[in-house]
Amino acid sequence: MNTSKASLTRSPGVPGSAARWLLGKAGGGIFVLWAVATAIFFGIRMIPGDPAQAIMGGPGSQASAEALAAARAQYGLDQPLYVQYFGQLWRLATGDLGTSYSLKIPVSQVLAELLPPTLILAGLGLLVAWVMALVLAVISTRSGPVGSAVASGLEIVSSAVPHFWLASVLIMVFSTALGWLPPVSTSTPAGLVLPVVTLALPLAGFLGQVMRDTMATAQRSAFALSARARGESEIGVLLRHSLRHAALPGIALSGWAFGSLLSGAVVVESIFARPGLGRSLLSAVTARDIPLVTGVALVSAGAYVVIMALSDLGERLADPRIGPS
């Protein structure tokens, strides 16, 4: 009777805790988006040059003073800085991302075309990195001292390799020397292999180091010893217990990892001539295309916030000991 009363007392708190968790995530996401929009607004305006010239096609357009003045008036660039800032925040809050200075089309249209290729690239990179990290973690904990040393060395080296160097090596080996894969990204699955591996390999080295330590601890833990005492094979202990515990830190780091892949996409998409947000962001910064830079940065930040929330939720589902807070 006392137990039932206690359970009834505790049960209303669970939805409340989940609601607080959701509100906390939503509030944190709004703050991140505001901070990104503010940093982009003031950061771009600190770059030398006149935004009106970017609107008119750049310094080489030889636009007249009257045309530049008209562009400033049309886009509100002749107003005080604080008026421009709050005006932009209001437009962003209402979903108006503006029109790209360089492309002369709505930023929302540009994002609708470029977001899917980048999300596919980052998503596949995260999946491949997870598979590589788990394989390295299993090899380093199950293959003896020599195999462990080799796997650990591969993890350390791969985590320190920069994307631009790795991409160059992969192109020289698999495209130029062997001719197995195209040197630039194409619409075929083969065109995705080198960009995905370039993104995934450094991340796999980092995740592998974290998973290896957790897996080694899990294999020496009391529940693993108890499973072996019940007659469980080493493969069974690995699949049913060790891999689950090794995946927990990887799940917790998946949000950060996805953000790292989005930043790495700037380099990878440029090297492999792949359309996407990263390559467009680099071009937009060069052209001082303020609306496009802001739109790409906000969409990337929004994707990062969502993935962070999903990774947090996945960690709570994978480990029942972590409850809503």
mmCIF file of C-alpha atoms in Angstrom:
data_model
loop_
_atom_site.group_PDB
_atom_site.id
_atom_site.type_symbol
_atom_site.label_atom_id
_atom_site.label_comp_id
_atom_site.label_asym_id
_atom_site.label_seq_id
_atom_site.Cartn_x
_atom_site.Cartn_y
_atom_site.Cartn_z
ATOM 1 C CA MET A 1 0.000 0.000 0.000
ATOM 2 C CA ASN A 2 2.808 2.345 0.895
ATOM 3 C CA THR A 3 4.577 1.413 -2.307
ATOM 4 C CA SER A 4 1.556 2.226 -4.447
ATOM 5 C CA LYS A 5 1.142 5.555 -2.688
ATOM 6 C CA ALA A 6 4.790 6.394 -3.290
ATOM 7 C CA SER A 7 4.509 5.507 -6.955
ATOM 8 C CA LEU A 8 1.423 7.652 -7.325
ATOM 9 C CA THR A 9 3.245 10.491 -5.652
ATOM 10 C CA ARG A 10 6.246 10.218 -7.926
ATOM 11 C CA SER A 11 4.421 9.664 -11.216
ATOM 12 C CA PRO A 12 3.250 13.266 -11.770
ATOM 13 C CA GLY A 13 6.851 14.412 -11.476
ATOM 14 C CA VAL A 14 7.996 12.513 -14.549
ATOM 15 C CA PRO A 15 5.984 14.503 -17.117
ATOM 16 C CA GLY A 16 6.959 17.679 -15.277
ATOM 17 C CA SER A 17 10.633 16.763 -15.483
ATOM 18 C CA ALA A 18 10.295 15.934 -19.180
ATOM 19 C CA ALA A 19 8.555 19.268 -19.772
ATOM 20 C CA ARG A 20 11.331 21.107 -17.952
ATOM 21 C CA TRP A 21 13.885 19.253 -20.059
ATOM 22 C CA LEU A 22 12.100 20.209 -23.273
ATOM 23 C CA LEU A 23 11.729 23.824 -22.179
ATOM 24 C CA GLY A 24 15.387 23.940 -21.241
ATOM 25 C CA LYS A 25 16.433 22.591 -24.631
ATOM 26 C CA ALA A 26 14.126 25.007 -26.450
ATOM 27 C CA GLY A 27 15.388 27.962 -24.431
ATOM 28 C CA GLY A 28 18.994 26.953 -25.002
ATOM 29 C CA GLY A 29 18.357 26.593 -28.726
ATOM 30 C CA ILE A 30 16.800 30.051 -28.957
ATOM 31 C CA PHE A 31 19.762 31.529 -27.107
ATOM 32 C CA VAL A 32 22.226 29.823 -29.463
ATOM 33 C CA LEU A 33 20.388 31.114 -32.534
ATOM 34 C CA TRP A 34 20.316 34.647 -31.090
ATOM 35 C CA ALA A 35 24.030 34.502 -30.260
ATOM 36 C CA VAL A 36 24.895 33.259 -33.771
ATOM 37 C CA ALA A 37 22.777 35.941 -35.441
ATOM 38 C CA THR A 38 24.352 38.644 -33.263
ATOM 39 C CA ALA A 39 27.902 37.442 -33.874
ATOM 40 C CA ILE A 40 27.344 37.243 -37.627
ATOM 41 C CA PHE A 41 25.737 40.703 -37.760
ATOM 42 C CA PHE A 42 28.577 42.513 -36.009
ATOM 43 C CA GLY A 43 31.360 40.249 -37.301
ATOM 44 C CA ILE A 44 30.601 40.853 -40.982
ATOM 45 C CA ARG A 45 30.332 44.590 -40.448
ATOM 46 C CA MET A 46 33.831 44.626 -38.984
ATOM 47 C CA ILE A 47 35.223 43.373 -42.309
ATOM 48 C CA PRO A 48 36.629 46.294 -44.322
ATOM 49 C CA GLY A 49 34.511 47.314 -47.275
ATOM 50 C CA ASP A 50 31.082 48.639 -48.144
ATOM 51 C CA PRO A 51 28.157 46.168 -48.076
ATOM 52 C CA ALA A 52 26.437 48.289 -50.720
ATOM 53 C CA GLN A 53 29.218 47.419 -53.167
ATOM 54 C CA ALA A 54 28.554 43.736 -52.525
ATOM 55 C CA ILE A 55 24.892 44.323 -53.346
ATOM 56 C CA MET A 56 25.864 46.024 -56.612
ATOM 57 C CA GLY A 57 28.177 43.175 -57.640
ATOM 58 C CA GLY A 58 31.422 43.901 -55.811
ATOM 59 C CA PRO A 59 34.138 46.545 -56.170
ATOM 60 C CA GLY A 60 34.575 45.680 -59.864
ATOM 61 C CA SER A 61 31.036 46.708 -60.689
ATOM 62 C CA GLN A 62 32.038 50.408 -60.838
ATOM 63 C CA ALA A 63 28.653 51.417 -59.463
ATOM 64 C CA SER A 64 27.984 55.135 -59.254
ATOM 65 C CA ALA A 65 27.596 56.975 -55.971
ATOM 66 C CA GLU A 66 23.894 57.409 -56.665
ATOM 67 C CA ALA A 67 23.429 53.656 -57.210
ATOM 68 C CA LEU A 68 25.308 52.865 -54.014
ATOM 69 C CA ALA A 69 23.192 55.344 -52.066
ATOM 70 C CA ALA A 70 20.016 53.816 -53.490
ATOM 71 C CA ALA A 71 21.177 50.317 -52.488
ATOM 72 C CA ARG A 72 21.922 51.495 -48.936
ATOM 73 C CA ALA A 73 18.465 53.050 -48.690
ATOM 74 C CA GLN A 74 16.746 49.962 -50.127
ATOM 75 C CA TYR A 75 18.405 47.554 -47.700
ATOM 76 C CA GLY A 76 18.397 49.907 -44.697
ATOM 77 C CA LEU A 77 22.176 50.238 -44.600
ATOM 78 C CA ASP A 78 21.893 54.003 -44.188
ATOM 79 C CA GLN A 79 20.182 53.606 -40.817
ATOM 80 C CA PRO A 80 21.975 53.560 -37.426
ATOM 81 C CA LEU A 81 23.624 50.275 -36.544
ATOM 82 C CA TYR A 82 21.256 49.463 -33.676
ATOM 83 C CA VAL A 83 18.235 50.022 -35.951
ATOM 84 C CA GLN A 84 19.733 47.606 -38.506
ATOM 85 C CA TYR A 85 20.449 45.069 -35.751
ATOM 86 C CA PHE A 86 16.968 45.000 -34.215
ATOM 87 C CA GLY A 87 15.395 45.122 -37.651
ATOM 88 C CA GLN A 88 17.322 42.033 -38.678
ATOM 89 C CA LEU A 89 16.406 40.205 -35.473
ATOM 90 C CA TRP A 90 12.737 40.930 -36.124
ATOM 91 C CA ARG A 91 12.949 39.700 -39.704
ATOM 92 C CA LEU A 92 14.715 36.520 -38.619
ATOM 93 C CA ALA A 93 12.153 35.928 -35.877
ATOM 94 C CA THR A 94 9.376 36.159 -38.465
ATOM 95 C CA GLY A 95 11.162 33.754 -40.813
ATOM 96 C CA ASP A 96 12.364 36.348 -43.326
ATOM 97 C CA LEU A 97 15.959 35.496 -44.238
ATOM 98 C CA GLY A 98 16.157 38.132 -46.949
ATOM 99 C CA THR A 99 17.568 37.986 -50.460
ATOM 100 C CA SER A 100 21.100 36.936 -51.339
ATOM 101 C CA TYR A 101 23.197 39.892 -52.515
ATOM 102 C CA SER A 102 25.256 37.803 -54.926
ATOM 103 C CA LEU A 103 22.654 35.326 -56.211
ATOM 104 C CA LYS A 104 19.670 37.737 -56.255
ATOM 105 C CA ILE A 105 17.282 35.038 -55.038
ATOM 106 C CA PRO A 106 15.688 34.422 -51.614
ATOM 107 C CA VAL A 107 18.051 32.909 -49.071
ATOM 108 C CA SER A 108 15.390 30.375 -48.119
ATOM 109 C CA GLN A 109 15.455 29.054 -51.693
ATOM 110 C CA VAL A 110 19.247 28.732 -51.597
ATOM 111 C CA LEU A 111 19.092 26.869 -48.290
ATOM 112 C CA ALA A 112 16.371 24.528 -49.562
ATOM 113 C CA GLU A 113 18.682 23.515 -52.423
ATOM 114 C CA LEU A 114 21.964 23.279 -50.491
ATOM 115 C CA LEU A 115 20.900 21.938 -47.087
ATOM 116 C CA PRO A 116 20.052 18.339 -48.144
ATOM 117 C CA PRO A 117 23.494 17.601 -49.732
ATOM 118 C CA THR A 118 25.300 18.871 -46.628
ATOM 119 C CA LEU A 119 23.050 16.948 -44.240
ATOM 120 C CA ILE A 120 23.561 13.777 -46.284
ATOM 121 C CA LEU A 121 27.321 14.269 -46.247
ATOM 122 C CA ALA A 122 27.445 14.980 -42.500
ATOM 123 C CA GLY A 123 24.994 12.196 -41.647
ATOM 124 C CA LEU A 124 26.915 9.575 -43.629
ATOM 125 C CA GLY A 125 30.173 10.877 -42.164
ATOM 126 C CA LEU A 126 28.831 10.430 -38.633
ATOM 127 C CA LEU A 127 27.555 6.920 -39.422
ATOM 128 C CA VAL A 128 30.855 5.815 -40.976
ATOM 129 C CA ALA A 129 32.812 7.380 -38.113
ATOM 130 C CA TRP A 130 30.705 5.412 -35.621
ATOM 131 C CA VAL A 131 31.337 2.130 -37.440
ATOM 132 C CA MET A 132 35.078 2.812 -37.684
ATOM 133 C CA ALA A 133 35.274 3.829 -34.026
ATOM 134 C CA LEU A 134 33.491 0.690 -32.825
ATOM 135 C CA VAL A 135 35.723 -1.532 -34.969
ATOM 136 C CA LEU A 136 38.848 0.157 -33.639
ATOM 137 C CA ALA A 137 37.562 -0.108 -30.062
ATOM 138 C CA VAL A 138 36.821 -3.830 -30.432
ATOM 139 C CA ILE A 139 40.210 -4.529 -32.039
ATOM 140 C CA SER A 140 42.108 -2.577 -29.386
ATOM 141 C CA THR A 141 40.399 -4.418 -26.515
ATOM 142 C CA ARG A 142 40.146 -7.917 -28.001
ATOM 143 C CA SER A 143 43.304 -8.567 -30.030
ATOM 144 C CA GLY A 144 46.053 -8.622 -27.419
ATOM 145 C CA PRO A 145 48.883 -6.180 -26.764
ATOM 146 C CA VAL A 146 50.069 -5.938 -30.383
ATOM 147 C CA GLY A 147 46.624 -5.398 -31.872
ATOM 148 C CA SER A 148 45.754 -2.951 -29.109
ATOM 149 C CA ALA A 149 48.906 -0.925 -29.784
ATOM 150 C CA VAL A 150 48.232 -0.855 -33.539
ATOM 151 C CA ALA A 151 44.587 0.159 -33.102
ATOM 152 C CA SER A 152 45.482 2.810 -30.535
ATOM 153 C CA GLY A 153 48.118 4.208 -32.870
ATOM 154 C CA LEU A 154 45.613 4.366 -35.725
ATOM 155 C CA GLU A 155 43.155 6.209 -33.475
ATOM 156 C CA ILE A 156 45.712 8.812 -32.448
ATOM 157 C CA VAL A 157 47.028 9.376 -35.975
ATOM 158 C CA SER A 158 43.622 9.569 -37.631
ATOM 159 C CA SER A 159 42.251 11.990 -35.032
ATOM 160 C CA ALA A 160 45.121 14.403 -35.736
ATOM 161 C CA VAL A 161 44.921 14.330 -39.552
ATOM 162 C CA PRO A 162 43.581 17.593 -41.072
ATOM 163 C CA HIS A 163 40.795 17.298 -43.617
ATOM 164 C CA PHE A 164 42.587 19.099 -46.452
ATOM 165 C CA TRP A 165 45.672 16.836 -46.207
ATOM 166 C CA LEU A 166 43.584 13.662 -45.937
ATOM 167 C CA ALA A 167 41.455 14.673 -48.925
ATOM 168 C CA SER A 168 44.558 15.302 -51.032
ATOM 169 C CA VAL A 169 46.053 11.913 -50.138
ATOM 170 C CA LEU A 170 42.807 10.065 -50.841
ATOM 171 C CA ILE A 171 42.456 11.755 -54.233
ATOM 172 C CA MET A 172 46.061 10.912 -55.200
ATOM 173 C CA VAL A 173 45.725 7.261 -54.130
ATOM 174 C CA PHE A 174 42.179 6.262 -55.111
ATOM 175 C CA SER A 175 41.578 8.638 -58.036
ATOM 176 C CA THR A 176 44.915 9.449 -59.658
ATOM 177 C CA ALA A 177 46.893 6.256 -58.950
ATOM 178 C CA LEU A 178 44.237 3.535 -58.811
ATOM 179 C CA GLY A 179 41.390 5.199 -60.706
ATOM 180 C CA TRP A 180 38.779 3.574 -58.496
ATOM 181 C CA LEU A 181 36.853 6.683 -57.445
ATOM 182 C CA PRO A 182 36.142 10.092 -59.025
ATOM 183 C CA PRO A 183 38.315 12.981 -57.747
ATOM 184 C CA VAL A 184 35.284 15.270 -57.448
ATOM 185 C CA SER A 185 31.888 14.632 -55.952
ATOM 186 C CA THR A 186 29.279 13.369 -58.404
ATOM 187 C CA SER A 187 25.612 12.431 -58.178
ATOM 188 C CA THR A 188 26.528 8.729 -58.028
ATOM 189 C CA PRO A 189 27.225 6.831 -54.780
ATOM 190 C CA ALA A 190 30.879 6.498 -55.815
ATOM 191 C CA GLY A 191 31.190 10.287 -55.758
ATOM 192 C CA LEU A 192 30.279 10.319 -52.072
ATOM 193 C CA VAL A 193 32.906 7.825 -50.900
ATOM 194 C CA LEU A 194 35.962 10.082 -50.713
ATOM 195 C CA PRO A 195 34.163 13.106 -49.166
ATOM 196 C CA VAL A 196 32.490 10.892 -46.553
ATOM 197 C CA VAL A 197 35.720 9.084 -45.640
ATOM 198 C CA THR A 198 37.564 12.417 -45.444
ATOM 199 C CA LEU A 199 35.032 13.683 -42.918
ATOM 200 C CA ALA A 200 34.658 10.424 -40.995
ATOM 201 C CA LEU A 201 38.246 9.275 -40.468
ATOM 202 C CA PRO A 202 39.483 12.029 -38.084
ATOM 203 C CA LEU A 203 36.260 11.836 -36.087
ATOM 204 C CA ALA A 204 36.490 8.032 -35.907
ATOM 205 C CA GLY A 205 39.924 8.304 -34.325
ATOM 206 C CA PHE A 206 38.622 10.578 -31.595
ATOM 207 C CA LEU A 207 35.475 8.545 -30.906
ATOM 208 C CA GLY A 208 37.502 5.329 -30.957
ATOM 209 C CA GLN A 209 39.742 6.548 -28.147
ATOM 210 C CA VAL A 210 36.739 7.369 -25.967
ATOM 211 C CA MET A 211 34.899 4.129 -26.747
ATOM 212 C CA ARG A 212 38.003 1.994 -26.200
ATOM 213 C CA ASP A 213 38.439 3.167 -22.616
ATOM 214 C CA THR A 214 34.756 2.643 -21.808
ATOM 215 C CA MET A 215 34.715 -0.802 -23.432
ATOM 216 C CA ALA A 216 37.815 -1.902 -21.525
ATOM 217 C CA THR A 217 36.227 -0.786 -18.257
ATOM 218 C CA ALA A 218 32.964 -2.567 -19.124
ATOM 219 C CA GLN A 219 34.746 -5.846 -19.839
ATOM 220 C CA ARG A 220 36.334 -5.760 -16.375
ATOM 221 C CA SER A 221 33.154 -4.728 -14.574
ATOM 222 C CA ALA A 222 31.040 -6.820 -12.217
ATOM 223 C CA PHE A 223 28.187 -7.382 -14.680
ATOM 224 C CA ALA A 224 30.629 -8.768 -17.278
ATOM 225 C CA LEU A 225 32.167 -11.119 -14.718
ATOM 226 C CA SER A 226 28.674 -12.213 -13.659
ATOM 227 C CA ALA A 227 27.705 -12.884 -17.278
ATOM 228 C CA ARG A 228 30.805 -15.015 -17.798
ATOM 229 C CA ALA A 229 30.021 -16.927 -14.588
ATOM 230 C CA ARG A 230 26.575 -17.735 -15.983
ATOM 231 C CA GLY A 231 28.238 -19.274 -19.050
ATOM 232 C CA GLU A 232 28.015 -16.316 -21.405
ATOM 233 C CA SER A 233 30.592 -16.432 -24.191
ATOM 234 C CA GLU A 234 33.033 -13.578 -24.794
ATOM 235 C CA ILE A 235 31.154 -12.665 -27.962
ATOM 236 C CA GLY A 236 27.917 -12.551 -25.990
ATOM 237 C CA VAL A 237 29.463 -10.331 -23.330
ATOM 238 C CA LEU A 238 30.778 -8.066 -26.053
ATOM 239 C CA LEU A 239 27.501 -7.783 -27.970
ATOM 240 C CA ARG A 240 25.094 -7.621 -25.026
ATOM 241 C CA HIS A 241 27.063 -5.578 -22.517
ATOM 242 C CA SER A 242 30.372 -4.062 -23.611
ATOM 243 C CA LEU A 243 29.204 -2.505 -26.882
ATOM 244 C CA ARG A 244 26.247 -0.851 -25.192
ATOM 245 C CA HIS A 245 28.438 0.781 -22.551
ATOM 246 C CA ALA A 246 31.055 1.721 -25.142
ATOM 247 C CA ALA A 247 28.360 3.446 -27.199
ATOM 248 C CA LEU A 248 27.247 5.726 -24.352
ATOM 249 C CA PRO A 249 30.100 8.256 -24.620
ATOM 250 C CA GLY A 250 29.810 8.150 -28.398
ATOM 251 C CA ILE A 251 26.108 8.993 -28.161
ATOM 252 C CA ALA A 252 26.868 11.815 -25.750
ATOM 253 C CA LEU A 253 29.444 13.232 -28.165
ATOM 254 C CA SER A 254 27.343 12.794 -31.316
ATOM 255 C CA GLY A 255 25.952 16.336 -31.131
ATOM 256 C CA TRP A 256 29.426 17.829 -30.898
ATOM 257 C CA ALA A 257 30.602 15.429 -33.617
ATOM 258 C CA PHE A 258 27.848 16.514 -35.990
ATOM 259 C CA GLY A 259 28.781 20.152 -35.444
ATOM 260 C CA SER A 260 32.396 19.268 -36.170
ATOM 261 C CA LEU A 261 31.329 17.572 -39.400
ATOM 262 C CA LEU A 262 29.367 20.650 -40.473
ATOM 263 C CA SER A 263 32.446 22.820 -39.971
ATOM 264 C CA GLY A 264 34.611 20.285 -41.795
ATOM 265 C CA ALA A 265 32.160 20.347 -44.693
ATOM 266 C CA VAL A 266 33.436 23.828 -45.583
ATOM 267 C CA VAL A 267 36.815 22.331 -46.521
ATOM 268 C CA VAL A 268 35.583 19.023 -47.901
ATOM 269 C CA GLU A 269 32.905 20.507 -50.164
ATOM 270 C CA SER A 270 35.405 23.007 -51.550
ATOM 271 C CA ILE A 271 38.057 20.366 -52.291
ATOM 272 C CA PHE A 272 35.672 17.881 -53.892
ATOM 273 C CA ALA A 273 33.611 20.580 -55.689
ATOM 274 C CA ARG A 274 30.474 19.361 -53.955
ATOM 275 C CA PRO A 275 27.464 21.699 -53.660
ATOM 276 C CA GLY A 276 26.428 22.387 -50.096
ATOM 277 C CA LEU A 277 26.210 24.853 -47.254
ATOM 278 C CA GLY A 278 29.923 24.779 -46.467
ATOM 279 C CA ARG A 279 31.067 25.693 -49.947
ATOM 280 C CA SER A 280 28.356 28.354 -50.260
ATOM 281 C CA LEU A 281 29.293 29.852 -46.890
ATOM 282 C CA LEU A 282 32.885 30.312 -48.012
ATOM 283 C CA SER A 283 31.762 32.068 -51.201
ATOM 284 C CA ALA A 284 29.246 34.207 -49.315
ATOM 285 C CA VAL A 285 31.833 35.425 -46.799
ATOM 286 C CA THR A 286 34.188 36.343 -49.627
ATOM 287 C CA ALA A 287 31.405 38.274 -51.382
ATOM 288 C CA ARG A 288 30.157 39.888 -48.134
ATOM 289 C CA ASP A 289 26.755 38.399 -48.824
ATOM 290 C CA ILE A 290 25.325 39.184 -45.383
ATOM 291 C CA PRO A 291 21.866 37.557 -45.788
ATOM 292 C CA LEU A 292 23.315 34.322 -47.147
ATOM 293 C CA VAL A 293 26.030 34.135 -44.480
ATOM 294 C CA THR A 294 23.423 34.705 -41.776
ATOM 295 C CA GLY A 295 21.048 32.112 -43.229
ATOM 296 C CA VAL A 296 23.719 29.419 -43.565
ATOM 297 C CA ALA A 297 25.042 30.088 -40.059
ATOM 298 C CA LEU A 298 21.568 29.976 -38.506
ATOM 299 C CA VAL A 299 20.586 26.770 -40.305
ATOM 300 C CA SER A 300 23.871 25.130 -39.258
ATOM 301 C CA ALA A 301 23.367 26.272 -35.664
ATOM 302 C CA GLY A 302 19.774 25.024 -35.727
ATOM 303 C CA ALA A 303 20.879 21.618 -37.014
ATOM 304 C CA TYR A 304 23.530 21.490 -34.281
ATOM 305 C CA VAL A 305 20.946 22.294 -31.589
ATOM 306 C CA VAL A 306 18.572 19.594 -32.845
ATOM 307 C CA ILE A 307 21.308 16.956 -33.044
ATOM 308 C CA MET A 308 22.527 17.871 -29.545
ATOM 309 C CA ALA A 309 19.004 17.394 -28.195
ATOM 310 C CA LEU A 310 18.613 14.074 -30.037
ATOM 311 C CA SER A 311 21.974 12.814 -28.767
ATOM 312 C CA ASP A 312 20.985 13.776 -25.219
ATOM 313 C CA LEU A 313 17.685 11.934 -25.664
ATOM 314 C CA GLY A 314 19.475 8.919 -27.152
ATOM 315 C CA GLU A 315 21.860 8.806 -24.195
ATOM 316 C CA ARG A 316 18.920 8.840 -21.768
ATOM 317 C CA LEU A 317 17.190 6.039 -23.662
ATOM 318 C CA ALA A 318 20.359 3.935 -23.854
ATOM 319 C CA ASP A 319 21.147 4.395 -20.158
ATOM 320 C CA PRO A 320 18.014 4.214 -17.946
ATOM 321 C CA ARG A 321 20.049 5.529 -15.004
ATOM 322 C CA ILE A 322 19.991 8.966 -16.655
ATOM 323 C CA GLY A 323 16.560 10.406 -16.062
ATOM 324 C CA PRO A 324 14.974 13.690 -17.106
ATOM 325 C CA SER A 325 16.402 16.641 -15.218
#
